[in-house]
Short mmCIF file of C-alpha atoms in Angstrom, two decimals:
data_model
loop_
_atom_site.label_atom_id
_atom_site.label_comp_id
_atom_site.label_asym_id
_atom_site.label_seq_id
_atom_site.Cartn_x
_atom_site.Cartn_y
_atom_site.Cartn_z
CA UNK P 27 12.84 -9.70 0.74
CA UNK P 28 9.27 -9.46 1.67
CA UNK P 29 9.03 -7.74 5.65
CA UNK P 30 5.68 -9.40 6.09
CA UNK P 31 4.21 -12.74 4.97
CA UNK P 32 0.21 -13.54 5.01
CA UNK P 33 -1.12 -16.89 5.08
CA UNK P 34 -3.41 -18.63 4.14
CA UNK P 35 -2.97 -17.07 -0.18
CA UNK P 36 -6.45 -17.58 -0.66
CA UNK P 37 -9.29 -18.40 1.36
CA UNK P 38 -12.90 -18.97 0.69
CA UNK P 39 -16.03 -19.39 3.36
CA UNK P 40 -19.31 -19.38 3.39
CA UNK P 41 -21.07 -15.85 4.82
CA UNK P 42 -21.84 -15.52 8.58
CA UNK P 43 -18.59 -17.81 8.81
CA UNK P 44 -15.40 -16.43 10.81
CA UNK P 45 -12.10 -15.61 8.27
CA UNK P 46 -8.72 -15.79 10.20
CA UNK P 47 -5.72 -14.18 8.61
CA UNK P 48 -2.49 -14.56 9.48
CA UNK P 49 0.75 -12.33 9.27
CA UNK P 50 4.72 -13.20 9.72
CA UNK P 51 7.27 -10.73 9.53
CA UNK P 52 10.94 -10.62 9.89
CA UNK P 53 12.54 -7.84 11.62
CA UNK P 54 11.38 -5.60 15.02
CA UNK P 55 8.74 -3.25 14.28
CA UNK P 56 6.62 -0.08 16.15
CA UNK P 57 3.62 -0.84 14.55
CA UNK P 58 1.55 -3.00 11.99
CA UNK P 59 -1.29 -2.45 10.05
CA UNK P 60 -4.01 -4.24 7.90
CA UNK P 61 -5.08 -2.77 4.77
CA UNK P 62 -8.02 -4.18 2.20
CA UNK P 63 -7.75 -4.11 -1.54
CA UNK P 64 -11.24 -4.71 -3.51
CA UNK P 65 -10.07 -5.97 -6.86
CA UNK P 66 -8.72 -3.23 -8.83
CA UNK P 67 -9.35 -0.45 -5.89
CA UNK P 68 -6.86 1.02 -3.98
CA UNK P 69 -6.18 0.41 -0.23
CA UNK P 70 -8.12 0.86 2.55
CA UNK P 71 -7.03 1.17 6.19
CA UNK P 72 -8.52 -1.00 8.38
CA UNK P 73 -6.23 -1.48 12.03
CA UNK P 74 -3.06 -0.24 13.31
CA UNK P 75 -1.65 -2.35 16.17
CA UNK P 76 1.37 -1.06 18.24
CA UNK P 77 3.95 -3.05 18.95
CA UNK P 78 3.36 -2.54 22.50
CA UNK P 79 -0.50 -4.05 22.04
CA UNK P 80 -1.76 -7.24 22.31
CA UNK P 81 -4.80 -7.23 20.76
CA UNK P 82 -7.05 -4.81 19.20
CA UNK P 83 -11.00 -4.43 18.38
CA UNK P 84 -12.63 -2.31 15.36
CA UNK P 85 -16.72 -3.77 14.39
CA UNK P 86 -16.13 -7.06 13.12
CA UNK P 87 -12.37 -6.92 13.08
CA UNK P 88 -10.15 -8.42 16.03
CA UNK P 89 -6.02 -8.06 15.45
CA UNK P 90 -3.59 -9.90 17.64
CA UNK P 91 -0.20 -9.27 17.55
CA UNK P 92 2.70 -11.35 18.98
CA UNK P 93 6.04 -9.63 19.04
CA UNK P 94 7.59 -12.45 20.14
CA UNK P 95 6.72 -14.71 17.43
CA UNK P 96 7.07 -11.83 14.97
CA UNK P 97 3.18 -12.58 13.82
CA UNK P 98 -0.13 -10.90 13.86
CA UNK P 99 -3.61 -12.31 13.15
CA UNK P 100 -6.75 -10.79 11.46
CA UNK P 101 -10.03 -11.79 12.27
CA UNK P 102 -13.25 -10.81 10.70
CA UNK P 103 -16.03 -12.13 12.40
CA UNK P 104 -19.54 -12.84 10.92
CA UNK P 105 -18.29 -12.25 7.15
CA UNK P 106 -20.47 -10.82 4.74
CA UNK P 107 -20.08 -10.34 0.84
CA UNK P 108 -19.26 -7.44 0.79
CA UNK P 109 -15.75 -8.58 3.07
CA UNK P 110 -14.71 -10.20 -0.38
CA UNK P 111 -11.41 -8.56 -1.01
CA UNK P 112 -7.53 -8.93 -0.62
CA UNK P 113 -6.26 -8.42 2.71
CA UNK P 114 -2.37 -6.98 3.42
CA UNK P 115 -0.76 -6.66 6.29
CA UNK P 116 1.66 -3.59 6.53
CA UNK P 117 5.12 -3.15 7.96
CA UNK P 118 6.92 -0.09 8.92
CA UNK P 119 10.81 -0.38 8.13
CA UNK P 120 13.72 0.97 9.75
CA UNK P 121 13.07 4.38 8.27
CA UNK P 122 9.40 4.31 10.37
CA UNK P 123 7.60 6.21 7.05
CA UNK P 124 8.05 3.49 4.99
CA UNK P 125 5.43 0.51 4.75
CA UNK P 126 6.57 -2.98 3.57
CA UNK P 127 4.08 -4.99 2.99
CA UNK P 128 3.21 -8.60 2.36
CA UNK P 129 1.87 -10.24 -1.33
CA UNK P 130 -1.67 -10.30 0.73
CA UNK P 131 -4.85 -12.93 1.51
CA UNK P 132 -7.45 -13.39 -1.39
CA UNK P 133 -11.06 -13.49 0.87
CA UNK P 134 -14.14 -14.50 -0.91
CA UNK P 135 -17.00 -15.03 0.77
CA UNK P 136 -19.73 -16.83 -0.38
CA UNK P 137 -23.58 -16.09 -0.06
CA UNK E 16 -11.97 16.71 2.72
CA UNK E 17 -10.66 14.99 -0.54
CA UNK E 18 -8.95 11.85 -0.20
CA UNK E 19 -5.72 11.55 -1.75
CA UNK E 20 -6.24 12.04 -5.82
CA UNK E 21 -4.46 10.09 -8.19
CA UNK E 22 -4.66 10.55 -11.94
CA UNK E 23 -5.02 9.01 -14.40
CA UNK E 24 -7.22 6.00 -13.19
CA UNK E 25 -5.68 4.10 -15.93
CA UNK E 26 -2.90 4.93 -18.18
CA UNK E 27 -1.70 2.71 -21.91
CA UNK E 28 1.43 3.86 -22.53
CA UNK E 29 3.16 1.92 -25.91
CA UNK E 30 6.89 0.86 -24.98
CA UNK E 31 9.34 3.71 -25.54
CA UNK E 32 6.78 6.35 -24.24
CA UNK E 33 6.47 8.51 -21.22
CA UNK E 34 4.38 7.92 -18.52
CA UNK E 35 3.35 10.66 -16.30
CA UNK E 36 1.50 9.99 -12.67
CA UNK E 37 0.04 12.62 -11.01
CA UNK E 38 -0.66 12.64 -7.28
CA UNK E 39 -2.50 15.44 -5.00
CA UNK E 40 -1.53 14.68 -1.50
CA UNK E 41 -4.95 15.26 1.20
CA UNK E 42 -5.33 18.99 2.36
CA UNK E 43 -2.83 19.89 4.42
CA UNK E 44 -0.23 16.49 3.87
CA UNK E 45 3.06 17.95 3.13
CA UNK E 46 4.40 14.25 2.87
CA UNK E 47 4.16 12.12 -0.10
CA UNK E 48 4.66 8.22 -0.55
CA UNK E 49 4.89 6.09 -3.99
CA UNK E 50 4.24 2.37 -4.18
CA UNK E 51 4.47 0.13 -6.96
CA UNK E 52 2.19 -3.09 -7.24
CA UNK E 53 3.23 -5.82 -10.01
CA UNK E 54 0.33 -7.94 -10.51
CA UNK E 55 -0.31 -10.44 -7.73
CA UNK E 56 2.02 -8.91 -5.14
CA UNK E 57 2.09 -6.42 -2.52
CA UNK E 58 2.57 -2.90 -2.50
CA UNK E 59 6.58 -2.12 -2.81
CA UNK E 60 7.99 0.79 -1.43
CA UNK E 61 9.50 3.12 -3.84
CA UNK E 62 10.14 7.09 -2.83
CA UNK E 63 9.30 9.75 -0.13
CA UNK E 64 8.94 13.07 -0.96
CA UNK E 65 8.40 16.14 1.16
CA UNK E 66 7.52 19.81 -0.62
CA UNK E 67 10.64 19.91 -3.04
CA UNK E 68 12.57 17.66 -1.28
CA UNK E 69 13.07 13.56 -1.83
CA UNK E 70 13.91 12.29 0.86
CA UNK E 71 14.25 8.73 0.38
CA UNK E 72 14.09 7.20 -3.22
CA UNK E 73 16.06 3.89 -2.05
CA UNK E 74 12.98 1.42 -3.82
CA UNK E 75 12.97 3.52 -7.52
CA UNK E 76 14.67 2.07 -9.90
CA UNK E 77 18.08 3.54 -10.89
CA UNK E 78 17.13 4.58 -14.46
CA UNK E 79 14.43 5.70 -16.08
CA UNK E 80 12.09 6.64 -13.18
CA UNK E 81 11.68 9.72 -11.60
CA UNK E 82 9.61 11.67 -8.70
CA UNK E 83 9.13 15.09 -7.76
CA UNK E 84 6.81 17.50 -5.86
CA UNK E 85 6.87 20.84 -6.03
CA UNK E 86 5.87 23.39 -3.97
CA UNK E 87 2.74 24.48 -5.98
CA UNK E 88 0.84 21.40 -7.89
CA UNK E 89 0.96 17.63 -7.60
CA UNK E 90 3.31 15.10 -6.93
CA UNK E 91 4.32 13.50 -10.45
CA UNK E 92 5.83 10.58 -11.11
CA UNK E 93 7.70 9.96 -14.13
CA UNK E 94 8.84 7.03 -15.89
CA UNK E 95 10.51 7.25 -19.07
CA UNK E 96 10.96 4.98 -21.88
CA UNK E 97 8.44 2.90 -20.54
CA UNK E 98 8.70 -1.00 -21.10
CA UNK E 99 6.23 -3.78 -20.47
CA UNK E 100 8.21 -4.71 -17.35
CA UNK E 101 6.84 -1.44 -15.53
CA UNK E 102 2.77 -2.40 -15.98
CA UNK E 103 1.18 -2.23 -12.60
CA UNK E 104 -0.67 -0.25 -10.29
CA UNK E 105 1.22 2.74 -8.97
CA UNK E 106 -0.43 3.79 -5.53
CA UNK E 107 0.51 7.57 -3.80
CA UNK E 108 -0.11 7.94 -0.24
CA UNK E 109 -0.26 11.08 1.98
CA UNK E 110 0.37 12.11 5.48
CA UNK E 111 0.37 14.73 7.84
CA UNK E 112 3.87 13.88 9.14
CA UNK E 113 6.62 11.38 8.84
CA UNK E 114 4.91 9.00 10.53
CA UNK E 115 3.94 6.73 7.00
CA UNK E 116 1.64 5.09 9.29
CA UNK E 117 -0.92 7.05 9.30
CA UNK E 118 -1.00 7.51 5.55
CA UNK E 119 -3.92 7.50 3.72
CA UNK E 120 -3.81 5.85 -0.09
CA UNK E 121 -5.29 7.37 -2.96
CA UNK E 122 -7.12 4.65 -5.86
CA UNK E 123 -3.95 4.09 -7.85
CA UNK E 124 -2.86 4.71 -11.73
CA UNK E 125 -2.65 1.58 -13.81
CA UNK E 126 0.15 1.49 -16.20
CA UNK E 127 -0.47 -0.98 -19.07
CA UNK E 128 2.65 -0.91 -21.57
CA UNK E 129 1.88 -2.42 -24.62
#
């Protein structure tokens, strides 16, 4: 079964708007990441949070993580265009090489 | 520094065929990662390889799909007798150690079996 769960599937807003992103997994976990995916490209890294942080910064990008509700939040701020793309977020399983991840957010962002 | 390669971009394979995905791990990454995506879904886990070793093949299929990567040359993955059930991307990943966090993903192959 999936390890990590985004919501919302799809979301559209306008540019300069804020895009939230949300993430649910199941089991304990020493890290998660978000990845993007432009449409037929492969995967680019974007954040790893520890599972001992709270909250990270990177440009535009703000991740939250709550361990205790096993969920993490993605925030792009100020979206542009060019932020059109799929967004996963990325669990590592028991094995700790392995990354399970989620069926991903569908951002577009309109001019 | 080359990213992780991946080749073919795109692959049509007609059912009953081979398929044959070659993967050239970033300088210096002994440790190699295979994904699967079906269309609409997230990247799926399927085998970790180290230099002539697999270590962990627990998400490839029992038949019909197969991974190595040898000490000289890429990482290949193999899939025989291909049916339309295996389309999708197939992503390779790379990392310095066996931390598959901080792996970095090459463009994928596309498999389209007509």
């Amino acid at each position: 079964s999936q390890q990590g769960e985004e919501d919302p599937q799809a979301l559209s807003i306008q540019e300069g708007e804020n895009a939230t992103m949300n993430c649910s997994y199941k089991t304990s976990i020493n890290n998660l990441q978000w990845y993007r995916q432009n449409s037929g490209r492969g995967l680019v890294h974007l954040i790893l949070i520890r599972s001992n942080e709270r909250e990270k910064h990177s440009g535009r990008l703000r991740v939250t993580l709550d361990t205790s509700k096993k969920s993490s939040s993605l925030l792009i701020t100020a979206s542009r265009a060019a932020d059109t793309a799929s967004y996963f977020c990325a669990t590592d399983l028991n094995s700790g090489y392995a990354l399970n991840f989620g069926k991903g957010t569908s951002l577009l962002v309109t001019p | 520094n080359a990213g992780v390669m991946q080749n073919p971009r795109h692959l049509v394979r007609r059912r009953g065929q081979e398929a044959r995905l070659r993967c050239s791990p970033m300088k210096g990454h002994s440790h190699v990662y295979w994904y699967r995506q079906l269309p609409e879904e997230g990247l799926k886990f399927m085998v970790y390889l180290q230099k002539e070793n697999i270590i962990d093949e627990s998400g490839m299929p029992k038949e019909r799909f197969s991974a190595e990567f040898p000490k000289e040359g890429p990482s290949i993955l193999r899939i025989q007798q291909v049916v339309r059930g295996d389309s999708a991307a197939y992503f390779c990943a790379s990392s310095l150690d066996s931390q598959g966090a901080g792996a970095f993903f090459g463009q994928g192959t596309r498999l389209t079996v007509v």
